[in-house]
XYZ file of C-alpha atoms in Angstrom:
496
model
C 211.515 165.126 140.451
C 209.214 165.821 143.427
C 206.699 163.444 144.770
C 203.859 165.535 143.403
C 205.133 165.416 139.883
C 203.459 162.783 137.729
C 205.132 161.202 134.774
C 203.000 160.980 131.526
C 203.541 157.655 129.943
C 202.143 156.822 126.427
C 200.162 153.619 126.105
C 201.658 151.160 123.617
C 199.901 151.217 120.157
C 198.506 147.893 118.947
C 198.794 147.832 115.114
C 195.796 146.393 113.325
C 196.528 143.394 111.108
C 196.615 144.571 107.396
C 194.581 141.548 106.418
C 191.729 142.865 108.540
C 191.841 146.203 106.718
C 192.051 144.348 103.416
C 189.050 142.205 104.266
C 187.084 145.308 105.211
C 187.939 146.867 101.858
C 186.904 143.707 100.068
C 183.526 143.683 101.821
C 183.108 147.356 101.031
C 183.894 146.605 97.431
C 181.363 143.767 97.382
C 178.676 146.155 98.560
C 179.484 148.619 95.770
C 179.569 145.781 93.226
C 176.079 144.635 94.189
C 174.861 148.193 93.656
C 176.589 148.206 90.229
C 178.849 151.015 91.356
C 181.785 149.396 89.633
C 184.314 152.220 89.794
C 183.890 152.460 93.562
C 184.115 148.678 93.857
C 187.270 148.706 91.732
C 188.885 151.244 94.053
C 188.094 149.142 97.124
C 189.452 145.916 95.615
C 192.621 147.714 94.523
C 193.189 148.914 98.115
C 192.598 145.406 99.409
C 195.244 144.101 96.994
C 197.710 146.773 98.138
C 197.231 145.632 101.694
C 197.332 141.902 100.948
C 198.749 141.201 97.478
C 198.766 137.436 98.004
C 195.008 136.863 98.287
C 193.637 135.205 95.126
C 190.034 136.205 95.827
C 190.881 139.928 95.765
C 192.292 139.611 92.251
C 189.325 137.503 91.267
C 186.886 140.138 92.503
C 188.734 142.913 90.750
C 188.805 140.837 87.557
C 185.014 140.514 87.720
C 184.717 144.293 88.170
C 186.988 145.021 85.231
C 184.800 142.741 83.127
C 181.717 144.743 84.050
C 183.585 147.846 82.873
C 184.474 146.056 79.570
C 188.169 146.221 80.420
C 188.898 142.652 79.466
C 192.684 142.900 79.187
C 192.975 144.212 82.732
C 190.456 141.609 83.889
C 192.448 138.843 82.208
C 195.655 139.863 83.951
C 193.942 139.827 87.365
C 192.321 136.450 86.642
C 195.702 135.027 85.667
C 197.288 136.407 88.815
C 194.556 134.870 90.950
C 195.298 131.350 89.647
C 199.033 131.899 89.940
C 198.479 132.498 93.637
C 195.995 129.646 94.055
C 196.089 126.850 91.468
C 192.770 125.543 92.796
C 190.911 128.861 92.543
C 187.991 127.853 90.307
C 186.484 131.335 89.974
C 189.833 132.564 88.701
C 189.834 130.016 85.852
C 186.199 130.808 85.042
C 186.950 134.534 84.741
C 190.122 133.826 82.803
C 188.059 131.789 80.326
C 185.406 134.489 79.992
C 188.052 137.131 79.304
C 189.757 134.965 76.689
C 186.399 134.359 74.986
C 185.407 138.043 75.092
C 188.730 138.880 73.452
C 188.168 136.239 70.763
C 190.712 133.612 71.855
C 188.417 130.595 71.950
C 191.357 128.171 72.188
C 192.709 129.759 75.377
C 189.154 130.019 76.706
C 188.719 126.294 76.140
C 191.883 125.551 78.140
C 190.608 127.636 81.045
C 187.233 125.888 81.091
C 188.907 122.497 80.874
C 190.895 123.448 83.959
C 187.636 124.282 85.762
C 186.213 120.873 84.853
C 189.322 119.146 86.129
C 188.724 120.776 89.512
C 184.923 120.523 89.415
C 183.803 117.885 86.854
C 180.117 118.673 87.395
C 180.432 122.434 86.894
C 177.566 122.989 84.423
C 178.349 126.671 83.891
C 181.845 125.763 82.718
C 180.412 123.108 80.398
C 178.065 125.688 78.852
C 180.884 128.206 78.425
C 183.090 125.554 76.844
C 180.313 124.849 74.335
C 180.179 128.566 73.502
C 183.931 128.578 72.865
C 183.544 125.592 70.520
C 180.677 127.369 68.744
C 182.798 130.468 68.169
C 185.556 128.281 66.725
C 183.121 126.683 64.274
C 181.726 130.053 63.152
C 185.228 131.396 62.653
C 186.191 128.394 60.529
C 182.974 128.686 58.480
C 183.632 132.393 57.941
C 187.096 131.710 56.581
C 185.758 129.187 54.059
C 182.952 131.517 52.982
C 185.359 134.447 52.679
C 187.523 132.476 50.253
C 184.374 131.642 48.256
C 183.377 135.319 48.186
C 180.123 134.608 50.029
C 180.311 137.738 52.153
C 176.742 137.539 53.436
C 177.535 134.277 55.175
C 180.780 135.728 56.509
C 178.811 138.637 57.971
C 176.384 136.238 59.632
C 179.251 134.240 61.158
C 181.013 137.359 62.402
C 177.862 138.643 64.058
C 177.489 135.327 65.898
C 181.126 135.489 66.985
C 180.861 139.089 68.181
C 177.856 138.164 70.334
C 180.196 135.978 72.394
C 183.402 137.956 71.803
C 182.414 141.645 72.124
C 185.998 142.850 72.656
C 187.561 140.933 69.746
C 189.048 143.440 67.297
C 189.716 140.694 64.757
C 186.028 139.839 64.409
C 184.949 143.477 64.382
C 187.482 144.324 61.676
C 186.323 141.386 59.570
C 182.706 142.471 59.964
C 183.581 146.023 58.883
C 185.481 144.618 55.896
C 182.646 142.408 54.643
C 180.134 145.232 55.114
C 182.310 147.235 52.703
C 182.460 144.294 50.295
C 178.664 144.070 50.453
C 178.345 147.747 49.568
C 177.101 148.764 53.033
C 179.661 151.529 53.254
C 178.129 153.687 55.963
C 177.817 150.770 58.379
C 181.344 149.679 57.551
C 182.755 153.134 58.215
C 180.868 153.376 61.508
C 182.460 150.121 62.665
C 185.903 151.256 61.549
C 185.480 154.651 63.204
C 184.444 153.003 66.461
C 187.658 150.983 66.430
C 189.749 154.054 65.584
C 188.115 155.962 68.428
C 189.699 153.424 70.783
C 192.895 152.939 68.787
C 193.663 155.796 66.406
C 196.579 153.938 64.829
C 194.755 150.695 64.076
C 196.027 149.899 60.585
C 193.227 147.409 59.854
C 190.508 149.969 60.617
C 192.240 152.583 58.452
C 192.415 149.989 55.682
C 188.650 149.389 55.918
C 187.971 153.124 55.657
C 190.206 153.191 52.579
C 188.229 150.297 51.094
C 184.965 152.206 51.537
C 186.397 155.281 49.821
C 187.835 153.179 46.996
C 184.573 151.317 46.398
C 182.697 154.632 46.346
C 185.072 155.884 43.624
C 186.791 158.418 45.910
C 190.171 157.312 44.655
C 192.430 160.126 45.917
C 191.309 159.797 49.544
C 191.405 156.023 49.293
C 195.036 156.166 48.161
C 195.874 158.396 51.148
C 194.418 155.793 53.518
C 196.261 152.890 51.890
C 199.520 154.817 52.054
C 198.950 155.520 55.757
C 198.280 151.823 56.388
C 201.537 150.875 54.712
C 203.434 153.440 56.769
C 202.003 151.929 59.967
C 202.251 148.314 58.796
C 204.584 147.938 55.785
C 203.688 144.238 55.440
C 199.909 144.737 55.438
C 199.077 142.362 52.581
C 195.454 143.392 52.082
C 196.388 147.059 51.771
C 199.165 146.202 49.316
C 196.797 144.126 47.186
C 193.919 146.584 47.056
C 196.315 149.501 46.428
C 197.771 147.599 43.475
C 194.312 146.764 42.121
C 193.133 150.341 42.490
C 196.053 151.732 40.491
C 195.711 149.056 37.807
C 191.950 149.589 37.525
C 192.196 153.344 37.109
C 195.015 153.035 34.574
C 193.131 150.484 32.452
C 189.921 152.506 32.546
C 191.722 155.659 31.398
C 193.434 153.694 28.641
C 190.031 152.501 27.415
C 188.643 156.040 27.517
C 191.576 157.266 25.440
C 190.986 154.637 22.748
C 187.270 155.463 22.722
C 187.944 159.167 22.208
C 190.300 158.250 19.377
C 187.567 156.233 17.664
C 189.270 152.880 18.226
C 186.081 151.206 19.372
C 187.153 147.567 19.425
C 190.346 148.430 21.306
C 188.308 150.412 23.835
C 185.873 147.500 24.204
C 188.753 145.102 24.912
C 190.343 147.431 27.465
C 187.089 147.901 29.352
C 186.720 144.122 29.421
C 190.222 143.756 30.864
C 189.481 146.438 33.468
C 186.352 144.591 34.598
C 188.442 141.545 35.468
C 190.744 143.441 37.858
C 188.506 143.848 40.913
C 184.989 142.356 40.876
C 184.321 143.881 44.309
C 184.558 147.499 43.123
C 180.900 147.925 42.261
C 180.791 151.638 41.424
C 183.808 151.634 39.134
C 182.710 148.399 37.483
C 179.248 149.870 36.972
C 180.840 152.713 35.003
C 182.988 150.257 33.079
C 179.945 148.228 32.068
C 178.248 151.416 30.938
C 181.315 152.441 28.924
C 181.462 149.029 27.292
C 177.722 149.219 26.554
C 178.261 152.557 24.828
C 180.988 151.044 22.670
C 178.888 147.938 22.017
C 175.938 149.982 20.785
C 178.218 151.880 18.399
C 179.503 148.532 17.129
C 175.863 147.473 16.512
C 176.126 144.832 19.245
C 172.885 146.046 20.740
C 171.959 142.948 22.744
C 175.413 142.959 24.345
C 174.958 146.648 25.132
C 171.634 145.884 26.828
C 173.271 143.132 28.906
C 176.089 145.469 29.975
C 173.638 148.200 30.962
C 171.746 145.642 33.024
C 174.965 144.710 34.825
C 175.665 148.409 35.394
C 172.317 149.098 37.062
C 172.526 145.859 39.051
C 175.671 147.302 40.629
C 174.265 150.831 40.955
C 170.497 151.102 40.756
C 170.638 154.923 40.617
C 172.846 155.050 37.496
C 170.687 157.174 35.178
C 173.085 157.068 32.221
C 172.947 153.277 32.164
C 169.140 153.277 32.270
C 169.060 155.821 29.432
C 171.447 153.799 27.289
C 169.498 150.581 27.888
C 166.164 152.280 27.172
C 167.553 153.627 23.902
C 168.708 150.143 22.938
C 165.279 148.751 23.815
C 163.690 151.352 21.556
C 166.047 150.448 18.707
C 165.159 146.769 19.048
C 161.418 147.532 19.446
C 161.300 146.182 23.005
C 158.975 148.985 23.974
C 157.582 147.587 27.220
C 161.113 147.295 28.602
C 161.905 150.780 27.359
C 158.833 152.196 29.131
C 159.882 150.526 32.394
C 163.340 152.056 32.131
C 162.038 155.542 31.332
C 159.638 155.305 34.283
C 162.592 154.472 36.546
C 164.589 157.335 35.039
C 161.762 159.784 35.636
C 161.612 158.774 39.309
C 165.315 159.524 39.612
C 165.222 162.749 37.584
C 161.919 164.483 36.858
C 163.229 166.591 33.979
C 161.108 167.648 30.988
C 163.397 165.716 28.656
C 162.863 162.503 30.621
C 159.101 163.079 30.597
C 159.235 163.462 26.818
C 161.267 160.272 26.425
C 158.744 158.348 28.501
C 155.832 159.714 26.460
C 157.595 158.754 23.225
C 158.217 155.238 24.509
C 154.597 154.849 25.587
C 153.448 156.019 22.167
C 155.711 153.527 20.419
C 154.449 150.800 22.748
C 150.872 151.701 21.867
C 151.720 151.704 18.176
C 153.461 148.354 18.477
C 150.315 146.711 19.804
C 148.319 147.490 16.648
C 148.752 145.824 13.264
C 151.981 146.714 11.504
C 150.729 147.774 8.101
C 154.212 148.254 6.752
C 155.087 144.705 7.717
C 151.834 143.359 6.254
C 152.678 144.918 2.882
C 156.379 144.195 3.235
C 157.526 147.802 2.787
C 159.567 150.238 4.846
C 158.193 153.303 6.582
C 159.791 155.477 3.915
C 158.174 153.619 1.001
C 156.798 155.756 -1.828
C 153.194 155.600 -3.083
C 154.271 153.538 -6.080
C 156.124 151.082 -3.837
C 153.036 150.739 -1.640
C 150.831 150.065 -4.698
C 153.275 147.523 -6.060
C 153.436 145.756 -2.713
C 149.644 145.688 -2.433
C 149.293 144.223 -5.931
C 151.699 141.420 -5.049
C 150.218 140.576 -1.643
C 146.582 140.859 -2.701
C 147.087 138.389 -5.526
C 148.842 135.945 -3.184
C 146.108 135.988 -0.524
C 142.904 136.490 -2.549
C 140.322 133.883 -1.355
C 139.474 132.702 -4.873
C 143.045 131.595 -5.321
C 142.635 129.236 -2.363
C 139.184 127.849 -3.177
C 140.540 124.314 -3.361
C 142.472 124.498 -0.076
C 141.261 123.189 3.277
C 138.755 125.314 5.242
C 141.438 126.310 7.743
C 143.772 127.532 5.012
C 140.915 129.382 3.296
C 140.042 131.102 6.554
C 143.650 132.148 7.175
C 144.136 133.451 3.633
C 140.877 135.390 3.783
C 142.097 137.036 6.986
C 145.396 137.967 5.352
C 143.592 139.312 2.297
C 141.525 141.602 4.512
C 144.648 142.788 6.352
C 146.380 143.566 3.052
C 143.372 145.645 1.972
C 143.304 147.374 5.360
C 147.003 148.179 5.155
C 146.663 149.559 1.639
C 143.620 151.629 2.616
C 145.631 153.362 5.367
C 149.055 153.697 3.733
C 147.712 154.872 0.369
C 145.711 157.658 2.038
C 147.956 160.576 2.989
C 145.775 161.688 5.905
C 145.345 158.220 7.376
C 148.998 157.392 6.873
C 150.031 160.564 8.663
C 147.795 159.773 11.620
C 148.950 156.151 11.627
C 152.623 157.178 11.634
C 152.091 159.710 14.429
C 150.133 157.248 16.552
C 147.296 159.705 17.018
C 143.762 158.366 17.537
C 144.925 154.849 16.879
C 141.911 153.126 18.399
C 139.537 155.289 16.383
C 141.599 154.799 13.246
C 141.593 151.043 13.605
C 137.922 150.976 14.556
C 138.593 148.618 17.405
C 139.351 145.107 16.238
C 139.696 144.158 12.596
C 139.051 146.057 9.382
C 136.487 148.788 9.854
C 137.094 151.733 7.560
C 133.831 151.548 5.608
C 135.617 149.964 2.635
C 135.157 146.399 1.401
C 138.566 144.746 0.718
C 137.082 143.084 -2.357
C 136.005 146.498 -3.581
C 139.558 147.794 -3.082
C 140.872 144.846 -5.034
C 138.343 145.314 -7.865
C 138.997 149.034 -8.100
C 142.758 148.541 -8.027
C 142.862 145.905 -10.756
C 139.964 146.949 -13.007
C 139.811 150.663 -12.497
C 136.189 150.313 -11.397
C 134.840 148.022 -14.161
C 137.605 147.451 -16.684
C 138.780 144.089 -17.938
C 139.317 141.272 -15.494
C 142.737 139.979 -14.365
C 143.797 136.523 -15.501
C 145.926 134.105 -13.486
C 146.306 131.940 -16.562
C 143.959 129.068 -15.635
C 140.275 128.146 -15.693
C 138.118 131.194 -15.273
C 136.345 131.971 -12.021
C 134.176 134.888 -11.237
C 135.427 136.914 -8.311
C 133.184 138.869 -5.968
C 132.477 142.126 -7.747
C 131.827 140.603 -11.160
C 135.316 140.381 -12.629
C 137.027 137.168 -13.615
C 140.199 135.262 -12.768
C 141.876 132.339 -14.361
C 143.731 130.056 -11.874
C 146.269 127.496 -12.922
């Protein structure tokens, strides 16, 4: 090598301490976190951990970021790792507790917060979080008691309070979806179940809830498919086993009752429907149909009041069940409960504006109007099919019983009441003995005009009717077999 040749020598490289790079990444991550750019922050914290995997704060920061992304399981693992590295890392215990609570484990959350208070006895945030964990525990215990009682509204309330503090708890969300189904809020229940299945397509509990909704809406075939899928995924799923058994038993018993009904064995059908109703009180739609079926049988067995009660139970379970309203309205008509019948036919017409339903409502209103007037048939004690001779015979008997002269020695109140009855008897006879008036009375046409408003107002004196009926317009008087009295109109009676 000549003197003019120069030798090129490389300068020694000074490697930067990885902890410095890690700290830079952490600070970068903090900046992203403050801007709520959580994915970018997550990436920075992960790089910091790669560079320095023994720093508790890096895991703690990444745990906080995972929580903001609702990834509580990942957050929990980082929080746990942070306190493994540093047993005095308070923020790690706090985040561990928050993750446990979000996931619904209030007992584990309580342990984490207790650990915080051991390290920092005056940590008010930890005290508040511990109180929340205790509150969740109380709501969960209340929900279990109310569930056993069948008070599903209270269970729903408790679950909603739990979910507020435990948004990632599948157990609480499943229970809420289940009680929504039991309360008949099927769409909401299915939405909850579908949300769970979107995250976990093989969640047997969510599939079970969807099956419940289908079963309670009387979509039996699809419900059975769901229950079978649940049992394939979780052969020991007790709720699915129980509801599957009930569903099969309910359908079998209902069909057995229908068969007996078609065969004319009414009492047997009634008993089978009763047995079916005891199988699953929560299946509202099927039970509504069972109550209607039993009401139909009851009406044919002349147990009309029982039929009305069963129809009422049917519409309480399904307030759009037209057949049940129709059956109840018919029973109301048969028992002359016309106001109730009108209310039912009005409801029916809102659900189905058919000409037939309009006619039924008009008929019920007419019968109601007729029922509010005097019942001339009842006053005379005859049926609506009574002949002219039967009407005359009834008038003769009633007129003699209530004639005022027969009660001349009674108290003024009795005399007044008997005089009123005597007038009503004459009024009834005047209408029912006249073919034209009787026809109009029976049809309900022009009732107010026919009755002349209140009282007897047909232009005929009841005493004149009585005189004409008994004397033929001036014949011999009628004797009661006692001292003679002169009745209004000039004919005589003898009262004993």
